[in-house]
């Protein structure tokens, strides 16, 4: 047998050799491109790949985050490396290729904030770069109860501050109170002797006509529901209830509705626990502590009790008070009035410190409710008593040791019924009432400039204020 190559042997080997050459060339190109990319990357430094945040959460809640994600792992980033414009208090944490910028309090509505992380570096590389992004915060709206006229239905309407007009969210007869509850509304209606409570589902910000309204079963055949409040997370809501089925008010006290359970109103007993069929804790004023499942209750005997409305932890007794004004900032501090004056009450340890009150904020015969804006700032209605017994009111703003008048016009024939800050304290709702009219004016909390007005008695910002007693 011959071992010499035949005439076609070379032709058969050429495709294999050509494939090898192409493979080697391709691998070589990839190696070169990868090396060039590594060189370019090391010279340019890390780049920003993604930014995530909740525009609505940034203006309504503290401790909200903006997450910046780079295209590669980063060396540790500190707060000193991050600049926010306009300035806003923040903390910074970093891990791997992500940087979390957490803001201490809510940001301003409908505003651009520029976040810059300076001189970021990948481990093992000398090149640095700046990561810069601009975020846009959300706008705001309010819910307001507009009474019906000429026998018409009452309406809960939504009004945006950056657009005119109002959208009807829900309408019914005899609405007395309402509260936001996640993607629903809790609506109280009826008479002083016989209330009903409905949970109205929402879709697109208005009543969902394709979903049924839930009618709650109340503790007695007839009863009165007042002082409605809902937890921020929508897990529960509560109210003061009075059994009127016997023709007079009996078993008046605090009830809670657990939206994760049976949806049946359950009494908060005298020890601060939800117990079916118990005699309820009496209520002078109460409200949920912001962003918690706990409620601060001033009982009918002026005891202060911090109640876990879920029943998971025991109630905490915090002494006594004659009035609850509201909460400060993140909600861990309450402003309460005692026989010795107005104090800031730390809800975590019970410590009380006097509220700073400059002379110009107290030199009036009438001293109304305090509406806290920040840790150091608050508004207060003060005024003189006219000869007919009505109040000539004005609003004073206190910033630390300084007090000044907020330039808001109150009609001569009207009284101020509520002053309610927005969730980020940028605006404030001033509710006034005269013999013939009710009006809510939304004004800038710093300048008093009018942003919007609504023919209504109050807006949902006022739900955060403790209720139960008439506001003096």
Tab-separated table of C-alpha atoms in Angstrom:
chain	number	residue	atom	x	y	z
A	1	UNK	CA	0.000	0.000	0.000
A	2	UNK	CA	1.366	3.414	-0.910
A	3	UNK	CA	1.928	5.953	1.920
A	4	UNK	CA	2.620	8.915	-0.313
A	5	UNK	CA	0.100	11.708	-0.299
A	6	UNK	CA	-2.467	11.514	-2.987
A	7	UNK	CA	-3.243	14.390	-5.308
A	8	UNK	CA	-6.181	15.692	-3.206
A	9	UNK	CA	-4.763	15.330	0.321
A	10	UNK	CA	-3.639	18.985	0.513
A	11	UNK	CA	-7.065	20.210	-0.577
A	12	UNK	CA	-8.760	18.280	2.221
A	13	UNK	CA	-6.521	19.868	4.881
A	14	UNK	CA	-6.949	23.487	3.790
A	15	UNK	CA	-10.433	24.099	5.381
A	16	UNK	CA	-9.200	22.823	8.748
A	17	UNK	CA	-6.171	25.087	8.644
A	18	UNK	CA	-8.293	28.036	7.579
A	19	UNK	CA	-10.656	27.436	10.544
A	20	UNK	CA	-7.735	27.316	12.931
A	21	UNK	CA	-6.369	30.580	11.621
A	22	UNK	CA	-9.765	32.265	11.951
A	23	UNK	CA	-10.212	30.936	15.505
A	24	UNK	CA	-6.796	32.192	16.546
A	25	UNK	CA	-7.514	35.583	14.964
A	26	UNK	CA	-10.885	35.868	16.708
A	27	UNK	CA	-9.464	34.958	20.099
A	28	UNK	CA	-6.643	37.408	19.582
A	29	UNK	CA	-9.094	40.213	18.754
A	30	UNK	CA	-11.202	39.447	21.829
A	31	UNK	CA	-8.161	39.453	24.053
A	32	UNK	CA	-7.011	42.754	22.600
A	33	UNK	CA	-10.493	44.311	22.957
A	34	UNK	CA	-10.774	43.054	26.529
A	35	UNK	CA	-7.376	44.414	27.388
A	36	UNK	CA	-8.207	47.767	25.802
A	37	UNK	CA	-11.527	47.893	27.697
A	38	UNK	CA	-9.732	47.131	30.945
A	39	UNK	CA	-7.216	49.862	30.237
A	40	UNK	CA	-9.939	52.350	29.293
A	41	UNK	CA	-12.004	51.354	32.355
A	42	UNK	CA	-9.070	51.780	34.669
A	43	UNK	CA	-8.389	55.186	33.175
A	44	UNK	CA	-12.014	56.386	33.241
A	45	UNK	CA	-13.095	55.055	36.623
A	46	UNK	CA	-16.556	53.608	37.533
A	47	UNK	CA	-19.677	54.779	35.753
A	48	UNK	CA	-23.302	55.080	36.866
A	49	UNK	CA	-25.467	52.230	35.594
A	50	UNK	CA	-28.805	52.700	37.348
A	51	UNK	CA	-30.709	54.925	39.831
A	52	UNK	CA	-33.836	53.907	41.755
A	53	UNK	CA	-36.084	55.787	44.198
A	54	UNK	CA	-39.720	56.318	45.212
A	55	UNK	CA	-40.694	59.861	44.193
A	56	UNK	CA	-43.827	59.845	46.366
A	57	UNK	CA	-42.099	58.335	49.381
A	58	UNK	CA	-39.357	60.974	49.270
A	59	UNK	CA	-41.891	63.733	50.029
A	60	UNK	CA	-44.093	61.907	52.514
A	61	UNK	CA	-41.844	59.834	54.779
A	62	UNK	CA	-38.446	60.135	56.454
A	63	UNK	CA	-35.603	57.635	55.960
A	64	UNK	CA	-36.266	57.265	52.232
A	65	UNK	CA	-33.413	56.137	49.977
A	66	UNK	CA	-31.977	56.878	46.576
A	67	UNK	CA	-29.992	53.855	45.331
A	68	UNK	CA	-27.142	54.462	42.863
A	69	UNK	CA	-25.703	51.397	41.081
A	70	UNK	CA	-22.301	51.548	39.376
A	71	UNK	CA	-21.001	49.326	36.569
A	72	UNK	CA	-18.418	47.711	38.855
A	73	UNK	CA	-17.602	47.170	42.506
A	74	UNK	CA	-16.570	50.261	44.470
A	75	UNK	CA	-14.368	51.064	47.396
A	76	UNK	CA	-16.278	52.181	50.508
A	77	UNK	CA	-18.122	55.500	50.097
A	78	UNK	CA	-18.639	57.821	53.078
A	79	UNK	CA	-21.130	60.629	53.704
A	80	UNK	CA	-18.339	63.149	53.078
A	81	UNK	CA	-18.097	61.869	49.491
A	82	UNK	CA	-21.764	62.636	48.718
A	83	UNK	CA	-23.165	66.097	47.972
A	84	UNK	CA	-26.884	66.861	47.602
A	85	UNK	CA	-28.137	70.107	46.027
A	86	UNK	CA	-30.369	71.703	47.255
A	87	UNK	CA	-28.931	70.671	50.597
A	88	UNK	CA	-30.794	67.956	52.501
A	89	UNK	CA	-29.646	66.047	55.568
A	90	UNK	CA	-28.627	62.510	54.647
A	91	UNK	CA	-26.568	59.462	55.551
A	92	UNK	CA	-24.692	57.118	53.208
A	93	UNK	CA	-24.016	53.390	53.084
A	94	UNK	CA	-22.283	51.439	50.317
A	95	UNK	CA	-21.769	47.784	49.458
A	96	UNK	CA	-20.401	46.176	46.317
A	97	UNK	CA	-21.445	48.343	43.397
A	98	UNK	CA	-24.345	50.147	45.143
A	99	UNK	CA	-24.538	53.389	47.127
A	100	UNK	CA	-27.582	54.183	49.277
A	101	UNK	CA	-28.269	57.834	50.124
A	102	UNK	CA	-30.847	57.974	52.929
A	103	UNK	CA	-32.567	61.288	53.673
A	104	UNK	CA	-33.305	62.196	57.286
A	105	UNK	CA	-36.695	63.784	56.532
A	106	UNK	CA	-39.114	64.252	53.639
A	107	UNK	CA	-37.898	66.374	50.728
A	108	UNK	CA	-39.699	69.304	49.083
A	109	UNK	CA	-42.489	68.642	46.607
A	110	UNK	CA	-41.995	68.686	42.843
A	111	UNK	CA	-38.311	69.622	42.959
A	112	UNK	CA	-35.082	68.499	41.291
A	113	UNK	CA	-32.276	67.295	43.582
A	114	UNK	CA	-28.787	66.617	42.247
A	115	UNK	CA	-26.848	63.856	43.980
A	116	UNK	CA	-23.086	63.705	43.340
A	117	UNK	CA	-20.736	61.015	44.647
A	118	UNK	CA	-17.200	62.334	44.288
A	119	UNK	CA	-14.013	60.398	43.500
A	120	UNK	CA	-15.414	56.876	43.451
A	121	UNK	CA	-12.842	54.198	42.784
A	122	UNK	CA	-12.899	50.488	42.005
A	123	UNK	CA	-10.760	48.248	44.221
A	124	UNK	CA	-7.243	47.931	42.852
A	125	UNK	CA	-7.616	50.839	40.422
A	126	UNK	CA	-6.166	54.322	40.610
A	127	UNK	CA	-8.630	56.083	38.291
A	128	UNK	CA	-11.543	57.897	39.970
A	129	UNK	CA	-14.761	59.418	38.671
A	130	UNK	CA	-17.831	61.306	39.890
A	131	UNK	CA	-21.249	59.668	39.807
A	132	UNK	CA	-23.952	62.315	39.312
A	133	UNK	CA	-27.702	62.004	38.931
A	134	UNK	CA	-30.741	64.280	39.198
A	135	UNK	CA	-33.906	63.007	40.856
A	136	UNK	CA	-37.364	64.547	40.717
A	137	UNK	CA	-39.569	64.377	43.800
A	138	UNK	CA	-43.316	63.801	43.617
A	139	UNK	CA	-46.041	66.410	43.780
A	140	UNK	CA	-48.847	66.363	46.312
A	141	UNK	CA	-52.600	66.386	46.516
A	142	UNK	CA	-55.133	66.584	49.295
A	143	UNK	CA	-58.450	64.930	49.984
A	144	UNK	CA	-61.228	67.190	51.183
A	145	UNK	CA	-64.828	66.672	52.284
A	146	UNK	CA	-67.165	68.981	50.383
A	147	UNK	CA	-70.661	69.109	51.930
A	148	UNK	CA	-73.598	68.642	49.590
A	149	UNK	CA	-75.868	71.576	48.792
A	150	UNK	CA	-79.627	71.658	48.301
A	151	UNK	CA	-80.005	68.047	49.403
A	152	UNK	CA	-77.146	66.799	47.228
A	153	UNK	CA	-74.586	64.189	48.225
A	154	UNK	CA	-71.440	64.975	50.165
A	155	UNK	CA	-68.263	64.473	48.149
A	156	UNK	CA	-64.721	63.467	49.037
A	157	UNK	CA	-62.612	65.165	46.385
A	158	UNK	CA	-58.954	65.086	45.405
A	159	UNK	CA	-57.279	68.406	44.671
A	160	UNK	CA	-53.759	68.632	43.266
A	161	UNK	CA	-51.767	71.684	44.294
A	162	UNK	CA	-50.151	72.015	40.864
A	163	UNK	CA	-53.417	71.973	38.896
A	164	UNK	CA	-56.824	73.574	39.203
A	165	UNK	CA	-60.082	71.732	39.697
A	166	UNK	CA	-60.989	68.735	41.820
A	167	UNK	CA	-61.790	65.089	41.126
A	168	UNK	CA	-64.578	63.308	42.996
A	169	UNK	CA	-63.185	60.237	44.761
A	170	UNK	CA	-66.380	59.123	46.520
A	171	UNK	CA	-69.823	60.570	47.160
A	172	UNK	CA	-72.566	59.673	49.605
A	173	UNK	CA	-75.022	61.272	52.004
A	174	UNK	CA	-74.192	62.217	55.574
A	175	UNK	CA	-70.388	61.782	55.404
A	176	UNK	CA	-68.831	62.968	58.649
A	177	UNK	CA	-65.258	61.595	58.549
A	178	UNK	CA	-62.899	59.693	56.265
A	179	UNK	CA	-59.319	58.429	56.211
A	180	UNK	CA	-56.918	57.043	53.638
A	181	UNK	CA	-56.304	53.330	54.132
A	182	UNK	CA	-53.771	52.030	51.636
A	183	UNK	CA	-55.663	51.678	48.350
A	184	UNK	CA	-59.008	52.258	50.046
A	185	UNK	CA	-60.927	54.883	51.967
A	186	UNK	CA	-62.608	54.431	55.325
A	187	UNK	CA	-65.794	56.518	55.310
A	188	UNK	CA	-67.983	57.297	58.318
A	189	UNK	CA	-71.503	58.518	57.623
A	190	UNK	CA	-74.886	58.746	59.300
A	191	UNK	CA	-76.190	60.745	62.239
A	192	UNK	CA	-74.947	61.560	65.732
A	193	UNK	CA	-76.978	58.640	67.056
A	194	UNK	CA	-76.446	56.066	64.288
A	195	UNK	CA	-73.218	55.854	62.252
A	196	UNK	CA	-72.076	53.481	59.546
A	197	UNK	CA	-68.520	52.654	58.478
A	198	UNK	CA	-67.670	51.681	54.910
A	199	UNK	CA	-64.394	50.597	53.320
A	200	UNK	CA	-64.428	51.977	49.787
A	201	UNK	CA	-61.987	50.379	47.283
A	202	UNK	CA	-60.096	52.751	44.998
A	203	UNK	CA	-58.731	52.396	41.493
A	204	UNK	CA	-56.795	55.149	39.795
A	205	UNK	CA	-57.380	57.357	42.829
A	206	UNK	CA	-61.197	57.211	42.676
A	207	UNK	CA	-63.854	54.735	43.806
A	208	UNK	CA	-63.593	51.415	41.991
A	209	UNK	CA	-67.124	50.813	40.730
A	210	UNK	CA	-66.252	47.209	39.819
A	211	UNK	CA	-65.367	46.281	43.411
A	212	UNK	CA	-67.898	46.032	46.265
A	213	UNK	CA	-67.964	48.470	49.172
A	214	UNK	CA	-67.441	46.683	52.489
A	215	UNK	CA	-69.970	47.641	55.166
A	216	UNK	CA	-68.534	47.045	58.626
A	217	UNK	CA	-70.533	45.332	61.370
A	218	UNK	CA	-70.395	47.634	64.388
A	219	UNK	CA	-70.403	46.529	68.066
A	220	UNK	CA	-74.116	47.364	68.589
A	221	UNK	CA	-77.277	47.802	66.568
A	222	UNK	CA	-76.904	51.558	66.797
A	223	UNK	CA	-73.860	53.603	67.681
A	224	UNK	CA	-71.871	56.767	67.051
A	225	UNK	CA	-68.432	56.707	65.412
A	226	UNK	CA	-66.045	59.637	65.873
A	227	UNK	CA	-62.294	60.375	65.999
A	228	UNK	CA	-61.381	58.150	63.039
A	229	UNK	CA	-57.680	57.492	62.371
A	230	UNK	CA	-55.761	55.016	60.200
A	231	UNK	CA	-52.253	53.608	60.454
A	232	UNK	CA	-49.851	54.845	57.796
A	233	UNK	CA	-49.303	51.340	56.430
A	234	UNK	CA	-53.049	50.661	56.110
A	235	UNK	CA	-52.857	47.581	58.375
A	236	UNK	CA	-55.468	48.906	60.807
A	237	UNK	CA	-57.696	51.825	61.694
A	238	UNK	CA	-59.526	52.867	64.816
A	239	UNK	CA	-62.221	55.136	66.167
A	240	UNK	CA	-64.111	56.167	69.268
A	241	UNK	CA	-67.416	54.333	69.513
A	242	UNK	CA	-70.492	54.931	71.659
A	243	UNK	CA	-73.330	52.414	71.919
A	244	UNK	CA	-76.536	54.450	71.454
A	245	UNK	CA	-78.941	51.544	70.994
A	246	UNK	CA	-80.530	52.203	74.386
A	247	UNK	CA	-81.204	55.859	73.712
A	248	UNK	CA	-78.108	57.111	75.506
A	249	UNK	CA	-74.342	56.726	75.051
A	250	UNK	CA	-72.872	53.629	76.737
A	251	UNK	CA	-69.512	51.826	76.609
A	252	UNK	CA	-67.844	54.823	74.983
A	253	UNK	CA	-64.237	54.141	74.068
A	254	UNK	CA	-61.548	53.098	71.605
A	255	UNK	CA	-61.947	50.344	69.010
A	256	UNK	CA	-59.560	48.986	66.400
A	257	UNK	CA	-60.207	47.227	63.077
A	258	UNK	CA	-57.433	44.865	62.002
A	259	UNK	CA	-57.372	44.830	58.200
A	260	UNK	CA	-55.185	41.707	58.233
A	261	UNK	CA	-57.792	39.806	60.259
A	262	UNK	CA	-61.570	39.646	60.601
A	263	UNK	CA	-62.300	43.355	59.895
A	264	UNK	CA	-64.491	43.368	63.011
A	265	UNK	CA	-64.164	46.329	65.426
A	266	UNK	CA	-62.453	45.153	68.619
A	267	UNK	CA	-62.404	47.082	71.886
A	268	UNK	CA	-59.087	48.293	73.291
A	269	UNK	CA	-59.501	47.396	76.939
A	270	UNK	CA	-58.386	49.407	79.961
A	271	UNK	CA	-54.978	47.696	79.876
A	272	UNK	CA	-54.404	48.758	76.271
A	273	UNK	CA	-55.029	45.387	74.593
A	274	UNK	CA	-57.545	44.544	71.822
A	275	UNK	CA	-60.059	42.204	73.459
A	276	UNK	CA	-63.368	41.160	71.885
A	277	UNK	CA	-66.335	42.143	74.079
A	278	UNK	CA	-64.243	44.108	76.593
A	279	UNK	CA	-65.232	47.444	78.078
A	280	UNK	CA	-63.237	49.890	75.937
A	281	UNK	CA	-60.588	52.318	77.138
A	282	UNK	CA	-62.056	55.802	77.495
A	283	UNK	CA	-60.745	58.419	75.091
A	284	UNK	CA	-60.143	62.125	75.508
A	285	UNK	CA	-57.903	62.292	72.426
A	286	UNK	CA	-55.967	59.780	70.388
A	287	UNK	CA	-54.056	59.253	67.146
A	288	UNK	CA	-51.694	56.765	65.575
A	289	UNK	CA	-48.044	57.573	66.122
A	290	UNK	CA	-46.725	58.342	62.603
A	291	UNK	CA	-45.396	55.336	60.680
A	292	UNK	CA	-46.194	52.845	63.452
A	293	UNK	CA	-48.939	50.487	64.588
A	294	UNK	CA	-49.007	52.221	67.979
A	295	UNK	CA	-51.418	54.890	69.167
A	296	UNK	CA	-50.974	57.616	71.757
A	297	UNK	CA	-54.129	57.867	73.864
A	298	UNK	CA	-55.132	60.513	76.382
A	299	UNK	CA	-57.823	58.745	78.355
A	300	UNK	CA	-60.925	60.293	79.838
A	301	UNK	CA	-59.010	60.655	83.118
A	302	UNK	CA	-56.036	62.359	81.380
A	303	UNK	CA	-53.708	59.368	81.586
A	304	UNK	CA	-51.267	59.018	78.679
A	305	UNK	CA	-50.992	55.505	77.269
A	306	UNK	CA	-48.958	54.241	74.304
A	307	UNK	CA	-51.033	51.400	72.868
A	308	UNK	CA	-49.899	48.772	70.370
A	309	UNK	CA	-53.089	48.508	68.311
A	310	UNK	CA	-52.029	45.088	67.005
A	311	UNK	CA	-51.851	43.748	70.573
A	312	UNK	CA	-48.396	42.241	70.114
A	313	UNK	CA	-46.764	44.289	72.909
A	314	UNK	CA	-47.996	45.630	76.224
A	315	UNK	CA	-49.185	49.204	76.611
A	316	UNK	CA	-46.794	51.765	78.098
A	317	UNK	CA	-47.986	54.293	80.679
A	318	UNK	CA	-46.444	57.742	80.123
A	319	UNK	CA	-47.853	59.819	82.952
A	320	UNK	CA	-50.628	62.332	82.363
A	321	UNK	CA	-51.499	65.270	80.121
A	322	UNK	CA	-54.385	67.657	79.666
A	323	UNK	CA	-54.047	67.990	75.887
A	324	UNK	CA	-52.310	66.335	72.929
A	325	UNK	CA	-51.042	68.829	70.359
A	326	UNK	CA	-49.371	66.439	67.902
A	327	UNK	CA	-46.107	64.780	66.926
A	328	UNK	CA	-42.627	65.959	66.024
A	329	UNK	CA	-40.759	64.917	62.887
A	330	UNK	CA	-40.268	61.164	62.748
A	331	UNK	CA	-42.985	60.557	65.356
A	332	UNK	CA	-40.847	59.432	68.288
A	333	UNK	CA	-41.694	62.659	70.136
A	334	UNK	CA	-45.116	64.081	71.010
A	335	UNK	CA	-46.048	67.613	72.049
A	336	UNK	CA	-48.337	67.458	75.078
A	337	UNK	CA	-49.793	69.960	77.499
A	338	UNK	CA	-49.664	69.428	81.238
A	339	UNK	CA	-50.633	71.443	84.255
A	340	UNK	CA	-47.073	72.790	84.334
A	341	UNK	CA	-46.868	73.820	80.676
A	342	UNK	CA	-46.235	72.366	77.210
A	343	UNK	CA	-43.520	69.733	76.858
A	344	UNK	CA	-41.946	67.480	74.289
A	345	UNK	CA	-42.487	63.884	75.349
A	346	UNK	CA	-40.004	61.263	74.116
A	347	UNK	CA	-42.156	58.205	73.414
A	348	UNK	CA	-39.159	55.874	73.636
A	349	UNK	CA	-38.172	56.641	77.215
A	350	UNK	CA	-40.833	59.004	78.632
A	351	UNK	CA	-38.439	61.929	79.064
A	352	UNK	CA	-40.070	65.365	79.037
A	353	UNK	CA	-38.395	68.637	78.003
A	354	UNK	CA	-40.057	72.067	78.008
A	355	UNK	CA	-41.149	73.366	74.606
A	356	UNK	CA	-39.324	76.544	73.640
A	357	UNK	CA	-41.916	79.328	73.560
A	358	UNK	CA	-40.674	82.870	72.771
A	359	UNK	CA	-42.639	85.723	74.323
A	360	UNK	CA	-44.204	86.739	70.988
A	361	UNK	CA	-45.814	83.297	70.733
A	362	UNK	CA	-47.558	83.517	74.100
A	363	UNK	CA	-48.494	87.206	74.548
A	364	UNK	CA	-52.170	86.812	73.644
A	365	UNK	CA	-55.322	86.030	75.643
A	366	UNK	CA	-56.109	83.082	73.360
A	367	UNK	CA	-53.491	80.365	72.770
A	368	UNK	CA	-54.511	77.598	70.402
A	369	UNK	CA	-53.104	74.332	69.182
A	370	UNK	CA	-49.455	73.854	68.237
A	371	UNK	CA	-48.743	72.407	64.784
A	372	UNK	CA	-45.186	71.088	64.738
A	373	UNK	CA	-43.243	71.531	61.465
A	374	UNK	CA	-39.719	70.361	62.329
A	375	UNK	CA	-37.791	69.594	65.495
A	376	UNK	CA	-37.278	73.328	66.084
A	377	UNK	CA	-40.203	74.961	64.260
A	378	UNK	CA	-43.935	75.068	64.830
A	379	UNK	CA	-47.050	77.119	64.122
A	380	UNK	CA	-49.571	78.262	66.690
A	381	UNK	CA	-52.889	80.062	66.469
A	382	UNK	CA	-53.082	82.960	68.919
A	383	UNK	CA	-55.565	85.786	69.170
A	384	UNK	CA	-57.584	88.366	71.008
A	385	UNK	CA	-61.110	87.941	72.275
A	386	UNK	CA	-63.627	90.333	70.697
A	387	UNK	CA	-66.466	91.914	72.639
A	388	UNK	CA	-68.906	89.353	71.212
A	389	UNK	CA	-66.754	86.475	72.468
A	390	UNK	CA	-65.314	85.490	69.071
A	391	UNK	CA	-61.567	85.217	68.455
A	392	UNK	CA	-59.583	87.588	66.274
A	393	UNK	CA	-56.972	84.991	65.286
A	394	UNK	CA	-53.505	85.127	63.787
A	395	UNK	CA	-50.896	82.446	63.131
A	396	UNK	CA	-47.445	82.690	64.684
A	397	UNK	CA	-44.445	80.742	63.426
A	398	UNK	CA	-41.761	79.798	65.955
A	399	UNK	CA	-38.223	78.945	64.818
A	400	UNK	CA	-36.108	78.154	67.840
A	401	UNK	CA	-36.015	81.275	70.004
A	402	UNK	CA	-37.625	83.530	67.391
A	403	UNK	CA	-41.341	84.075	66.768
A	404	UNK	CA	-42.892	85.884	63.800
A	405	UNK	CA	-46.338	86.249	62.334
A	406	UNK	CA	-47.125	84.049	59.341
A	407	UNK	CA	-48.784	86.402	56.843
A	408	UNK	CA	-52.045	84.531	56.394
A	409	UNK	CA	-55.304	86.459	56.193
A	410	UNK	CA	-58.131	85.200	58.376
A	411	UNK	CA	-61.535	86.773	57.562
A	412	UNK	CA	-62.928	88.963	60.353
A	413	UNK	CA	-66.111	86.901	60.575
A	414	UNK	CA	-64.335	83.530	60.617
A	415	UNK	CA	-62.547	81.441	63.208
A	416	UNK	CA	-59.582	79.117	62.625
A	417	UNK	CA	-60.688	75.535	63.237
A	418	UNK	CA	-57.474	73.701	62.306
A	419	UNK	CA	-53.880	74.229	61.189
A	420	UNK	CA	-52.539	71.048	59.580
A	421	UNK	CA	-49.029	70.662	58.096
A	422	UNK	CA	-48.396	68.619	54.970
A	423	UNK	CA	-46.428	65.369	55.461
A	424	UNK	CA	-43.156	67.157	54.620
A	425	UNK	CA	-44.156	70.416	56.419
A	426	UNK	CA	-43.634	72.473	53.260
A	427	UNK	CA	-47.270	73.576	53.212
A	428	UNK	CA	-49.980	73.962	55.808
A	429	UNK	CA	-53.757	73.740	55.543
A	430	UNK	CA	-55.554	76.521	57.402
A	431	UNK	CA	-59.224	75.673	57.941
A	432	UNK	CA	-61.613	78.519	58.749
A	433	UNK	CA	-65.323	78.618	59.458
A	434	UNK	CA	-67.840	81.441	59.485
A	435	UNK	CA	-71.582	81.485	60.043
A	436	UNK	CA	-72.181	80.800	56.346
A	437	UNK	CA	-69.017	79.272	54.920
A	438	UNK	CA	-66.132	76.840	55.400
A	439	UNK	CA	-62.799	77.259	53.631
A	440	UNK	CA	-59.418	75.501	53.609
A	441	UNK	CA	-56.473	77.576	52.410
A	442	UNK	CA	-53.258	75.747	51.500
A	443	UNK	CA	-50.345	78.103	52.176
A	444	UNK	CA	-46.567	77.961	52.175
A	445	UNK	CA	-45.465	77.205	55.744
A	446	UNK	CA	-42.559	79.670	55.515
A	447	UNK	CA	-43.969	82.608	53.566
A	448	UNK	CA	-47.738	82.243	53.968
A	449	UNK	CA	-48.160	82.436	50.181
A	450	UNK	CA	-51.465	80.957	49.022
A	451	UNK	CA	-51.104	77.771	46.970
A	452	UNK	CA	-54.735	76.654	46.687
A	453	UNK	CA	-58.117	76.986	48.366
A	454	UNK	CA	-60.976	74.534	48.753
A	455	UNK	CA	-64.555	75.076	49.907
A	456	UNK	CA	-64.355	72.404	52.597
A	457	UNK	CA	-64.102	71.968	56.351
A	458	UNK	CA	-60.752	70.164	56.462
A	459	UNK	CA	-58.323	68.055	54.439
A	460	UNK	CA	-56.764	64.669	55.085
A	461	UNK	CA	-53.535	66.223	56.392
A	462	UNK	CA	-55.535	66.924	59.559
A	463	UNK	CA	-56.017	63.174	60.149
A	464	UNK	CA	-52.535	63.036	61.701
A	465	UNK	CA	-53.608	65.331	64.562
A	466	UNK	CA	-54.983	63.723	67.725
A	467	UNK	CA	-58.756	64.089	67.952
A	468	UNK	CA	-61.537	63.335	70.367
A	469	UNK	CA	-61.940	66.680	72.113
A	470	UNK	CA	-62.923	69.896	70.431
A	471	UNK	CA	-59.888	71.974	69.524
A	472	UNK	CA	-59.639	74.979	71.744
